[in-house]
Amino acid sequence: MPPHSDIVKVAIEWPGANAQLIEIDQKKPLSSIIREVCDGWSLSGSEQFALRYADGPQLYITEQSRSEMKNGTILRLAISPARAARQLLDRIQSHGIDARLEALKELAKLSADPTFATEFINMEGIGTLARLVESGTHFGEMLAFTLTAFLELMDHGIVSWDLISLSFIKQIAGYVNQPMVDVSILQRSLAILESMVLNSHSLYHRVAQDITVGQLIGHLSNQEIQTYAIALINALFLKAPEDRRQEEHNNPLDQRLTEMASTLAQKHLRSIILNHVIRGNRPIKAEMAHQLYVLQVLTFNLLEERMMTKMDPSDQAQRDIIFELRRIAFDGENDPSGTEKRKAMYTKDYKMLGFTNHVNPAMDFTQTPPGMLALDNMLYLAKLHQDTYIRIVLENSSREDKHECPFGRCAIELTRMLCEILQVGELPNEGCNDYHPMFFTHDRAWEEFFCVCIQLLNKTWKEMRATAEDFNKVMQVVREQITRALAMKPSSLDHLKGKLRGLSYSEILRLRQSERMSQDDFQSPPIIELRERIQPEILELIKQQRLNRLCEGSCFRKLGNRRRQEKFWFCRLSLNHKVLHYGDLDESPQGEVPLELLTDKIPVSDIKSVVTGKDCPHMKEKSALKQNKEVLELAFSVLYDPDENLNFVAPNKYEYCVWTDGLCALLGREMGSDLTRSDLDTLISMEMKLRLLDLENIAIPEAPPPVPKEPSTYNFTYNYG
């Protein structure tokens, strides 16, 4: 008799018959099991049948996927994938409109199954669908199901997008350009064009020739189309050659998406997104937030070229910019002499402007980053906010030398800092939704952001009564002020200014003191002894908290889905801590998901280990866009018998720690995340403060002076069950 782990008890349905309750031996060939099931209902030709799941996506069961079957699963006997593909292909090519429509409906559903998709594609099914679209004879519901099936089939990656014909592309682009097209057709057309652009370099150029800025911007006022349109804009923007991203055009709304940057079209796009999306009358969903984040990243990445361009000290045009900075600050009007002799006397002025190299300030801009981007920012401030610029320069030139805030050096280091904070030059993270509404409120958002922050830096320098030796400390405080303010998601630049006013140097010190009092270790011997005594108790408390959170469950987003339909799944631990239940969801849940809705499960006894980061199976083969530090830091996998895995990408660092620590506690292993240690230190410090009230003659050491440090990124609230 085979081991118990090789036997799966399931129910199998067949229309018009009583369900069969059978035990499947996982060591027997699947064909033998199907033959026995057919014999039970007296069905001949078992090779024409297959097993499918009765619930959820209703996928076919294959020799490769059969290990995913669990006890209690309900299956359905169905015609084989090859037979189903042949029947549907014949019906699609029939002359009866009703029969063709029903076949396309069923095809749109079955195409998500990779087994069926392989069979249908092998029968030249994609070519058949493409010809139906190219013919231009299908409309409405029939066309919508045709496009859905086409996109589902191509999404499996079985055939290359490069095989798509030019006439098919023009037909799909035509649906986007037509003023009166059904929403369902327009959504699928935009999604198909996006996939073409992302998956084929040659198709990018073809799509870019047929789609203009104005055509896509026109769709942003429709809430049902917005996400799809912005996704296509991002795809075209992302794949655009570097030399075409910043071209100007006489008629901005008629230009191609590859030429949209730094033009009136981009301003119009920003205005439409701000008014119809960000300030629209319905909440922004996760996929839209992700697309806005991607657009924000791609827009800031236009700064990368200037950020990595060194100044050429021999270039007179570039040197003239520095002369202009000096003239605006000190002359007020153009210098009438303009002689080299006069320019040689500028050394004193350059020192007052705060450049490190007083003789040749052009040398200050030879480091990359921030390169010429810093000079661009300074010139913008001097020309567009002239009063502020002159006030900062003259105010510092009138101070004692040791307390002078060097404007030039500060502007250069601030530009470098802002590039790091906003990750200029880095690719978008696949699962990130961290967009900032205020960057969509101004046509020159980057430059205005710099102008706000340089004023903050000057203000903080005065509050700290800093000297040249304190330069790095001031920059650390300013970084903390900016990151804390950005975390509050200000809705506009004025709102940002208000947040920064509330984060003065004294407030930063107060926040640091508060955080340190709740986190720092007390090193006196009695406290060390007390820590050792209560650590097991606190550690057990954290384990229970983690397990309680696992019992509540969490929602995870499915990554790699290039289409705009949201895909979610949910996982939770049973109350007896013996089974992990999980299953797909149509939308993100608002509360706890009942176990009955989670059709799949893994016995905890079958779990072999928990791996994280690059050791996860789903992180070993990722594209350049997806394989980034943030996703790796949130990835973990559960490895279980027999050689299977359940892959996660947590929505944030807190959920990551909850699940990895909880799973380790579940397996009786030591919890290993850094945040667990922080949690432990925090809780022990809190416990000690309570117990120390009962202890006499213990001197609590005086808190050391504040030391600038990187700001805390995450703020957690613990549920102790």
XYZ file of C-alpha atoms in Angstrom:
721
model
C 0.000 0.000 0.000
C 1.482 3.382 -0.982
C 2.384 5.872 1.728
C -0.385 8.117 2.921
C 1.298 11.207 1.438
C 0.893 9.749 -2.087
C -2.894 9.399 -1.756
C -5.202 12.344 -2.444
C -8.933 12.049 -1.764
C -11.024 14.023 -4.247
C -14.515 14.267 -5.707
C -15.004 14.164 -9.495
C -18.085 15.538 -11.245
C -19.661 14.782 -14.620
C -22.834 16.493 -15.906
C -25.962 14.414 -15.244
C -24.212 11.870 -13.027
C -23.471 11.415 -9.342
C -20.023 12.568 -8.290
C -17.350 9.932 -7.753
C -15.406 10.004 -4.485
C -12.051 8.418 -5.237
C -8.540 8.134 -3.886
C -5.888 9.194 -6.397
C -2.536 7.482 -6.173
C -0.060 10.160 -7.209
C 2.375 7.471 -8.383
C -0.022 6.138 -10.999
C -0.041 7.715 -14.486
C -2.719 10.346 -14.921
C -4.027 8.530 -17.997
C -4.757 5.443 -15.880
C -6.688 7.487 -13.334
C -8.764 9.151 -16.086
C -9.496 5.698 -17.583
C -10.784 4.456 -14.224
C -12.979 7.534 -13.839
C -14.428 7.043 -17.352
C -15.081 3.383 -16.618
C -17.041 4.415 -13.544
C -19.484 6.281 -15.791
C -19.230 3.822 -18.701
C -17.565 6.398 -20.965
C -15.435 5.112 -23.830
C -12.387 6.804 -25.344
C -10.727 7.919 -22.123
C -7.880 9.471 -24.132
C -10.397 12.142 -25.215
C -10.945 13.264 -21.621
C -9.015 15.168 -18.973
C -9.469 16.406 -15.404
C -10.026 20.057 -14.515
C -10.586 21.910 -11.271
C -14.277 22.602 -10.690
C -13.648 25.892 -8.856
C -11.536 28.977 -9.400
C -9.725 29.284 -12.761
C -10.762 25.659 -13.568
C -7.323 24.783 -14.932
C -6.526 21.434 -16.535
C -4.572 18.960 -14.433
C -1.367 17.684 -16.017
C 1.415 15.361 -14.926
C 3.405 18.465 -13.997
C 0.651 20.168 -11.993
C -1.055 17.163 -10.405
C 1.033 17.517 -7.239
C -0.964 20.685 -6.440
C -4.130 18.635 -5.807
C -5.144 18.577 -2.142
C -7.448 16.385 -0.115
C -11.055 17.485 -0.531
C -10.527 19.075 -3.953
C -13.497 18.963 -6.324
C -12.534 18.053 -9.890
C -14.497 17.828 -13.112
C -14.140 15.371 -15.972
C -13.903 17.368 -19.221
C -12.923 16.853 -22.822
C -9.157 16.960 -23.355
C -7.401 20.273 -24.140
C -6.592 19.152 -27.689
C -10.175 18.115 -28.363
C -11.543 21.320 -26.818
C -9.140 23.439 -28.896
C -10.151 21.685 -32.133
C -13.868 22.048 -31.403
C -13.573 25.745 -30.546
C -11.424 26.462 -33.596
C -14.038 24.829 -35.841
C -16.887 26.734 -34.194
C -15.019 30.058 -34.446
C -14.707 29.556 -38.196
C -18.358 28.561 -38.606
C -20.869 30.799 -40.385
C -23.366 30.943 -37.532
C -22.970 34.197 -35.634
C -24.500 32.853 -32.426
C -22.309 29.741 -32.488
C -19.219 31.849 -33.169
C -20.012 34.221 -30.301
C -20.479 31.373 -27.805
C -17.249 29.772 -28.984
C -15.330 33.037 -28.519
C -16.780 33.454 -25.020
C -15.583 29.987 -24.052
C -12.230 30.555 -25.745
C -11.668 33.791 -23.783
C -12.142 31.791 -20.583
C -10.070 28.729 -21.532
C -7.170 30.729 -22.976
C -5.911 31.518 -19.459
C -5.076 27.793 -19.098
C -1.484 27.171 -20.313
C -2.247 23.558 -21.283
C -5.201 24.532 -23.457
C -3.314 27.558 -24.813
C -0.463 25.340 -26.020
C -2.862 23.073 -27.922
C -4.803 25.970 -29.447
C -1.632 27.785 -30.530
C -0.236 24.588 -32.097
C -3.358 24.501 -34.284
C -2.535 27.984 -35.630
C -5.280 29.435 -33.435
C -3.560 32.794 -32.908
C -3.350 33.297 -36.648
C -7.081 32.602 -36.924
C -7.906 35.203 -34.265
C -5.571 37.743 -35.875
C -7.305 37.307 -39.233
C -10.691 37.838 -37.609
C -9.451 41.143 -36.205
C -7.767 42.198 -39.450
C -10.938 41.542 -41.418
C -12.687 44.376 -39.577
C -15.991 42.480 -39.684
C -16.266 41.819 -35.960
C -17.765 44.392 -33.618
C -19.081 44.771 -30.098
C -19.137 41.726 -27.860
C -17.698 39.379 -30.478
C -14.654 41.586 -31.041
C -14.151 42.086 -27.285
C -14.000 38.317 -26.658
C -11.676 37.865 -29.662
C -9.234 40.440 -28.288
C -9.469 38.959 -24.776
C -8.623 35.471 -26.036
C -5.775 36.843 -28.171
C -4.233 38.700 -25.225
C -4.587 35.707 -22.891
C -2.916 33.391 -25.413
C -0.025 35.766 -26.111
C 0.473 36.366 -22.395
C 1.732 32.784 -21.944
C 4.869 33.635 -23.921
C 4.581 30.542 -26.109
C 4.975 32.496 -29.363
C 6.868 35.717 -30.042
C 5.116 39.057 -30.396
C 7.408 39.738 -33.366
C 5.196 37.471 -35.480
C 2.308 39.973 -35.315
C 1.521 41.501 -38.695
C 1.552 45.212 -39.501
C -2.111 45.124 -40.557
C -3.083 43.684 -37.140
C -1.216 46.509 -35.377
C -2.899 49.141 -37.537
C -6.321 47.623 -36.840
C -5.736 47.645 -33.049
C -4.327 51.187 -33.175
C -7.399 52.165 -35.171
C -9.678 51.131 -32.301
C -7.680 53.421 -29.986
C -7.943 56.311 -32.422
C -11.668 55.985 -33.123
C -13.862 58.381 -31.108
C -16.775 55.973 -30.500
C -15.503 52.550 -29.470
C -16.902 50.237 -26.792
C -15.018 50.521 -23.496
C -14.297 46.768 -23.399
C -12.720 46.891 -26.879
C -10.709 50.000 -26.047
C -9.386 48.475 -22.810
C -8.201 45.330 -24.568
C -6.725 47.263 -27.479
C -4.669 49.449 -25.144
C -3.520 46.382 -23.191
C -2.465 44.601 -26.403
C -0.509 47.637 -27.593
C 1.192 47.888 -24.198
C 2.262 44.241 -24.353
C 3.574 44.730 -27.894
C 5.714 47.681 -26.810
C 7.082 45.935 -23.713
C 7.830 42.621 -25.432
C 9.191 43.600 -28.851
C 11.658 46.277 -29.913
C 10.457 46.201 -33.532
C 6.782 46.403 -32.551
C 7.564 49.408 -30.352
C 8.553 51.392 -33.413
C 5.423 50.319 -35.306
C 3.102 51.206 -32.431
C 4.876 54.515 -31.856
C 4.190 55.491 -35.464
C 0.425 55.047 -35.081
C -0.233 56.424 -31.561
C 0.092 60.098 -30.625
C 0.047 61.966 -27.349
C -3.257 63.640 -28.073
C -5.017 60.360 -28.825
C -4.060 58.841 -25.478
C -4.575 62.017 -23.473
C -8.096 62.142 -24.878
C -8.887 58.852 -23.108
C -7.775 60.034 -19.648
C -11.098 61.707 -18.920
C -12.805 58.288 -19.021
C -12.335 56.589 -15.644
C -12.745 53.112 -17.145
C -9.896 53.718 -19.591
C -7.465 55.834 -17.545
C -5.275 53.052 -16.188
C -4.899 51.367 -19.585
C -4.017 54.663 -21.300
C -1.399 55.668 -18.711
C 0.065 52.147 -18.844
C 0.577 52.483 -22.613
C 2.066 55.960 -22.178
C 4.510 54.520 -19.638
C 5.409 51.596 -21.912
C 6.154 53.874 -24.875
C 8.040 56.280 -22.626
C 10.055 53.446 -21.061
C 11.093 51.910 -24.390
C 11.768 55.197 -26.189
C 15.354 55.656 -27.437
C 17.281 58.103 -25.281
C 17.773 60.581 -28.125
C 14.017 60.880 -28.752
C 12.747 61.458 -25.235
C 13.296 65.184 -25.138
C 12.616 66.355 -28.706
C 10.430 69.385 -29.311
C 7.577 69.361 -31.813
C 5.584 72.082 -33.501
C 2.206 70.497 -32.749
C 2.608 68.826 -29.339
C -0.672 66.892 -29.324
C 0.112 65.408 -32.757
C 3.554 64.183 -31.795
C 4.542 60.631 -30.942
C 4.764 59.462 -27.369
C 8.520 59.036 -27.757
C 8.859 62.799 -28.120
C 6.599 63.923 -25.279
C 9.158 64.932 -22.667
C 9.737 68.611 -21.838
C 6.998 69.786 -24.213
C 3.550 71.338 -24.021
C 2.141 67.835 -24.473
C 3.713 66.724 -21.214
C 2.231 69.751 -19.462
C -1.186 68.924 -20.875
C -0.783 65.295 -19.809
C 0.160 66.350 -16.281
C -2.839 68.672 -16.040
C -5.267 65.982 -17.234
C -3.846 63.399 -14.794
C -4.036 65.858 -11.907
C -7.635 66.916 -12.568
C -9.180 63.677 -13.827
C -7.196 61.016 -11.942
C -5.507 62.299 -8.779
C -8.278 64.765 -7.955
C -11.020 62.660 -9.530
C -14.207 61.641 -7.813
C -13.193 58.093 -6.953
C -10.301 56.573 -4.973
C -7.111 55.582 -6.775
C -6.729 51.795 -6.923
C -3.441 49.975 -6.553
C -2.823 49.478 -10.282
C -3.461 53.147 -11.051
C -1.179 54.158 -8.160
C 1.513 51.925 -9.648
C 1.158 53.493 -13.090
C 1.360 57.003 -11.605
C 4.489 55.943 -9.724
C 6.020 54.569 -12.942
C 5.230 57.805 -14.806
C 6.775 59.806 -11.965
C 9.961 57.696 -12.065
C 10.260 57.874 -15.858
C 9.748 61.648 -15.785
C 12.477 62.137 -13.180
C 14.754 59.800 -15.126
C 14.869 62.433 -17.857
C 17.202 64.243 -15.461
C 19.735 61.424 -15.547
C 21.615 62.718 -18.576
C 22.244 66.118 -16.953
C 22.959 64.437 -13.622
C 25.733 62.353 -15.227
C 27.135 65.166 -17.426
C 30.323 66.780 -16.165
C 30.906 70.469 -16.729
C 33.566 71.335 -19.264
C 35.586 74.178 -17.676
C 36.694 75.266 -21.158
C 33.133 75.617 -22.474
C 32.371 79.337 -22.546
C 28.581 78.816 -22.719
C 28.653 76.791 -19.521
C 30.946 79.274 -17.792
C 28.547 82.044 -18.761
C 25.906 80.396 -16.577
C 28.179 80.821 -13.569
C 28.804 84.443 -14.578
C 25.028 84.916 -14.716
C 24.667 83.546 -11.175
C 27.257 86.063 -9.998
C 25.647 88.926 -11.917
C 22.142 88.287 -10.552
C 23.440 88.077 -6.981
C 25.734 91.083 -6.949
C 25.305 93.366 -9.974
C 21.566 93.473 -10.580
C 22.257 94.608 -14.145
C 24.518 93.418 -16.935
C 28.176 94.132 -16.407
C 29.064 96.889 -18.919
C 32.787 96.105 -19.077
C 32.586 92.383 -19.743
C 36.394 92.121 -19.887
C 38.493 89.194 -18.808
C 40.237 91.533 -16.386
C 36.940 92.190 -14.634
C 36.129 88.480 -14.584
C 39.460 87.781 -12.907
C 38.277 89.904 -10.013
C 35.242 87.674 -9.444
C 37.094 85.376 -7.046
C 35.744 87.194 -4.015
C 32.204 86.984 -5.370
C 32.553 83.268 -6.058
C 33.664 82.773 -2.485
C 30.594 84.654 -1.270
C 28.462 82.459 -3.555
C 29.785 79.474 -1.626
C 31.743 77.642 -4.314
C 34.514 75.336 -3.137
C 36.838 76.412 -5.952
C 36.870 80.229 -5.754
C 39.197 80.706 -8.723
C 37.446 78.376 -11.160
C 34.002 77.393 -9.819
C 33.373 75.329 -12.956
C 35.483 72.619 -11.296
C 32.751 72.214 -8.643
C 30.478 70.684 -11.294
C 32.841 67.987 -12.562
C 31.602 65.342 -10.099
C 28.736 63.077 -11.184
C 26.202 62.861 -9.819
C 24.931 65.625 -9.684
C 26.957 67.096 -12.569
C 25.281 69.843 -14.590
C 21.912 69.165 -12.958
C 23.053 71.128 -9.898
C 23.930 74.141 -12.061
C 20.529 73.883 -13.785
C 18.819 74.005 -10.404
C 20.832 77.005 -9.255
C 20.086 78.936 -12.454
C 16.356 78.146 -12.143
C 16.336 79.482 -8.570
C 18.254 82.610 -9.595
C 15.967 83.423 -12.529
C 12.532 82.235 -11.383
C 12.889 82.991 -7.652
C 15.343 85.863 -7.865
C 14.402 87.524 -4.588
C 14.851 84.261 -2.686
C 18.178 83.617 -4.394
C 19.552 87.089 -3.665
C 18.322 86.970 -0.065
C 20.051 83.613 0.599
C 23.339 84.748 -0.950
C 23.487 88.198 0.658
C 22.248 86.949 4.022
C 25.096 84.463 4.220
C 27.693 86.874 2.908
C 26.914 89.173 5.827
C 27.457 86.497 8.470
C 30.653 85.636 10.238
C 32.835 83.481 8.024
C 32.553 80.495 10.335
C 28.727 80.575 10.272
C 28.370 81.276 6.577
C 26.176 78.760 4.725
C 28.011 78.079 1.420
C 25.224 78.358 -1.153
C 27.127 76.766 -4.039
C 28.335 73.762 -2.103
C 24.929 73.321 -0.463
C 23.100 73.467 -3.802
C 25.392 70.831 -5.300
C 25.107 68.441 -2.337
C 21.350 69.029 -2.067
C 20.883 68.130 -5.737
C 22.844 64.927 -5.171
C 20.686 64.135 -2.128
C 17.397 64.740 -3.960
C 18.559 62.443 -6.781
C 19.178 59.719 -4.199
C 15.867 60.239 -2.397
C 13.837 60.179 -5.631
C 16.052 57.453 -7.176
C 16.774 59.368 -10.357
C 18.104 57.003 -13.025
C 16.735 53.813 -11.490
C 14.107 51.591 -13.117
C 10.603 51.487 -11.603
C 9.931 48.739 -9.057
C 7.319 46.247 -10.211
C 5.220 46.250 -7.047
C 5.706 49.853 -5.916
C 2.840 52.383 -5.660
C 4.843 55.219 -4.069
C 3.843 58.191 -6.184
C 3.709 61.754 -4.830
C 0.680 63.849 -5.877
C 2.583 67.129 -5.492
C 4.876 66.268 -8.417
C 1.836 66.384 -10.710
C 0.829 69.885 -9.609
C 3.580 71.877 -11.365
C 5.142 71.835 -14.829
C 8.615 72.259 -13.295
C 8.062 70.112 -10.219
C 11.705 69.026 -9.864
C 13.069 72.562 -9.951
C 10.371 73.863 -7.601
C 11.080 70.987 -5.210
C 14.746 71.999 -5.198
C 13.825 75.633 -4.503
C 11.747 74.606 -1.474
C 14.501 72.356 -0.151
C 17.342 74.881 -0.571
C 15.366 77.346 1.548
C 14.855 74.591 4.116
C 18.601 73.905 4.143
C 19.418 77.571 4.730
C 16.835 77.749 7.536
C 18.118 74.570 9.213
C 21.713 75.829 8.968
C 20.725 78.923 10.934
C 18.729 76.921 13.508
C 21.720 74.640 14.121
C 24.124 77.624 14.243
C 26.298 75.464 12.038
C 29.843 76.082 10.877
C 31.721 74.652 7.916
C 32.739 71.660 10.063
C 29.054 70.840 10.633
C 28.228 70.632 6.908
C 27.609 66.862 6.826
C 25.536 66.975 10.020
C 23.312 69.665 8.544
C 22.842 67.643 5.369
C 21.816 64.604 7.438
C 19.215 66.640 9.297
C 17.891 68.094 6.033
C 17.635 64.604 4.510
C 15.607 63.494 7.523
C 13.352 66.547 7.262
C 12.706 65.910 3.558
C 12.091 62.167 3.860
C 9.749 62.616 6.808
C 7.809 65.281 4.908
C 7.578 63.135 1.756
C 6.269 60.235 3.829
C 3.268 62.420 4.729
C 2.313 62.539 0.999
C 1.773 66.303 0.673
C -0.785 67.076 -2.010
C 0.996 70.171 -3.317
C 4.255 72.088 -3.014
C 2.580 74.551 -0.650
C 1.450 71.619 1.461
C 5.059 70.372 1.459
C 6.245 73.750 2.739
C 3.772 73.495 5.625
C 4.999 70.005 6.514
C 8.613 71.184 6.469
C 7.806 74.158 8.708
C 6.563 71.657 11.265
C 9.820 69.689 11.027
C 12.229 72.276 12.416
C 15.587 71.269 13.827
C 14.189 71.310 17.378
C 11.318 69.037 16.274
C 13.768 66.613 14.645
C 15.713 66.505 17.911
C 12.488 65.815 19.813
C 11.531 63.003 17.430
C 14.983 61.477 17.655
C 14.918 61.685 21.438
C 11.512 60.038 21.551
C 12.561 57.264 19.198
C 15.830 56.712 21.018
C 14.119 56.484 24.391
C 11.918 53.706 23.057
C 14.718 51.867 21.224
C 18.143 52.457 22.750
C 19.694 49.949 25.097
C 20.431 50.880 28.704
C 23.849 49.452 29.463
C 23.963 49.510 33.266
C 24.509 46.038 34.823
C 21.063 45.828 36.531
C 19.337 46.583 33.259
C 21.458 44.092 31.319
C 20.510 41.464 33.899
C 16.847 42.412 33.635
C 17.015 42.222 29.849
C 18.400 38.707 29.984
C 15.697 37.691 32.452
C 12.719 38.952 30.479
C 13.974 38.308 26.934
C 12.442 34.797 26.587
C 9.107 36.132 27.808
C 9.108 39.029 25.336
C 10.325 36.834 22.483
C 7.425 34.448 23.098
C 5.074 37.426 23.101
C 6.367 38.460 19.668
C 5.987 34.908 18.346
C 2.379 34.818 19.475
C 1.740 38.204 17.905
C 3.198 36.997 14.605
C 1.122 33.804 14.661
C -2.037 35.745 15.475
C -1.394 37.941 12.454
C -0.925 34.869 10.263
C -4.304 33.602 11.441
C -5.853 36.906 10.332
C -4.217 36.476 6.920
C -2.853 38.883 4.321
C -3.583 39.818 0.723
C -0.790 39.598 -1.846
C -0.629 41.067 -5.340
C 0.316 38.768 -8.202
C 3.389 40.177 -9.931
C 4.313 39.972 -13.572
C 0.783 40.736 -14.730
C 1.285 43.205 -17.550
C -2.439 43.518 -18.195
C -4.435 45.985 -16.225
C -6.826 43.542 -14.564
C -5.842 43.348 -10.896
C -4.824 39.889 -9.655
C -4.796 39.139 -5.933
C -4.483 36.115 -3.708
C -4.952 35.651 0.025
C -3.200 33.420 2.533
C -3.958 32.721 6.185
C -3.125 30.213 8.875
C -5.800 28.037 10.440
C -6.637 28.761 14.065
C -5.098 25.453 15.160
C -1.841 26.407 13.386
C -1.860 23.195 11.339
C -2.805 24.329 7.804
C -2.006 27.254 5.501
C -5.077 28.153 3.423
C -4.748 30.235 0.254
C -6.648 31.104 -2.905
C -7.192 33.664 -5.658
C -9.377 36.754 -5.222
C -11.007 39.023 -7.782
C -10.237 42.147 -5.756
C -8.364 43.237 -2.681
C -10.443 42.291 0.410
C -11.613 44.864 2.929
C -11.538 42.489 5.889
C -10.920 38.899 6.898
C -11.406 36.269 4.173
C -13.283 33.110 5.330
C -11.451 29.810 5.017
C -14.242 28.458 2.791
C -13.240 30.903 0.046
C -9.611 29.738 0.101
C -9.698 26.551 -1.939
C -6.028 25.543 -1.654
C -4.136 24.499 1.433
C -0.762 23.245 2.660
C -0.377 21.185 5.858
C 2.239 22.807 8.074
C 3.724 19.352 8.585
C 4.616 19.289 4.868
C 6.606 22.560 5.010
C 10.325 21.908 4.699
C 11.741 25.422 4.911
C 11.235 29.134 4.339
C 13.652 30.963 2.005
C 13.953 34.682 1.289
C 15.320 37.099 -1.291
C 17.338 35.777 -4.201
C 17.021 32.207 -2.882
C 13.303 32.245 -3.760
C 12.355 30.249 -6.883
C 10.369 33.188 -8.312
C 13.311 35.583 -7.901
C 15.930 33.515 -9.726
C 14.769 34.380 -13.237
C 13.452 37.924 -13.368
C 13.738 40.599 -16.030
C 15.822 43.711 -15.401
C 12.674 45.716 -14.692
C 11.515 43.351 -11.982
C 14.786 42.258 -10.451
C 15.427 45.141 -8.117
C 16.477 45.512 -4.538
C 13.049 46.412 -3.164
C 11.272 43.376 -4.645
C 14.082 41.058 -3.527
C 13.819 42.402 0.014
C 10.082 41.609 0.115
C 10.213 38.147 -1.488
C 9.932 34.854 0.397
C 8.878 31.299 -0.425
C 7.494 28.310 1.456
C 9.100 25.056 0.290
C 7.015 21.968 0.968
C 6.721 18.301 -0.009
C 6.972 17.037 -2.632
C 9.429 19.612 -4.044
C 6.777 22.316 -4.391
C 6.788 25.956 -3.363
C 4.404 28.790 -2.568
C 5.857 32.151 -3.590
C 5.161 35.523 -1.948
C 6.084 39.163 -2.484
C 4.945 41.073 0.595
C 3.207 44.440 0.101
C 5.559 46.113 2.598
C 8.384 45.412 5.045
C 6.047 44.946 7.992
C 4.032 42.185 6.288
C 7.309 40.606 5.196
C 8.541 40.432 8.800
C 5.180 39.226 10.088
C 5.108 36.317 7.644
C 8.754 35.271 7.680
C 8.968 35.484 11.472
C 5.585 33.820 11.897
C 6.474 30.948 9.581
C 9.786 30.434 11.384
C 7.964 30.406 14.726
C 5.465 27.959 13.240
C 8.293 25.614 12.271
C 9.896 25.961 15.684
C 12.880 27.863 14.352
C 14.474 31.093 15.517
C 13.018 34.209 13.943
C 15.633 35.905 11.841
C 14.581 39.275 10.447
C 16.306 42.483 11.550
C 12.976 44.041 12.453
C 12.278 41.260 14.891
C 15.389 42.254 16.793
C 14.205 45.861 16.740
C 10.765 44.783 17.934
C 12.387 42.831 20.718
C 14.564 45.731 21.825
C 11.595 48.096 21.788
C 9.359 45.793 23.803
C 12.071 44.923 26.293
C 12.832 48.614 26.826
C 9.138 49.291 27.435
C 8.904 46.363 29.852
C 12.032 47.484 31.694
C 10.702 50.994 32.182
C 7.679 49.548 33.914
C 9.672 47.191 36.101
C 12.300 49.767 36.964
C 9.626 51.751 38.738
C 9.656 49.022 41.376
C 13.445 48.872 41.702
C 15.322 51.181 44.070
C 18.767 52.743 43.857
C 19.218 52.076 40.153
C 20.529 55.112 38.334
C 19.272 55.378 34.814
C 22.129 56.832 32.763
C 21.623 60.250 31.243
C 20.724 60.132 27.553
C 23.692 60.985 25.312
C 23.428 63.992 22.983
C 21.531 63.288 19.776
C 23.540 61.792 16.937
C 22.245 62.276 13.382
C 21.188 58.995 11.876
C 19.143 57.709 9.006
C 15.418 58.189 9.622
C 13.213 55.289 10.570
C 11.364 54.184 7.461
C 8.618 52.109 8.994
C 6.321 52.721 11.921
C 4.583 49.686 13.355
C 1.652 49.084 15.659
C 1.671 45.716 17.388
C -1.308 43.515 18.010
C -0.698 41.247 20.954
C -3.573 38.953 20.162
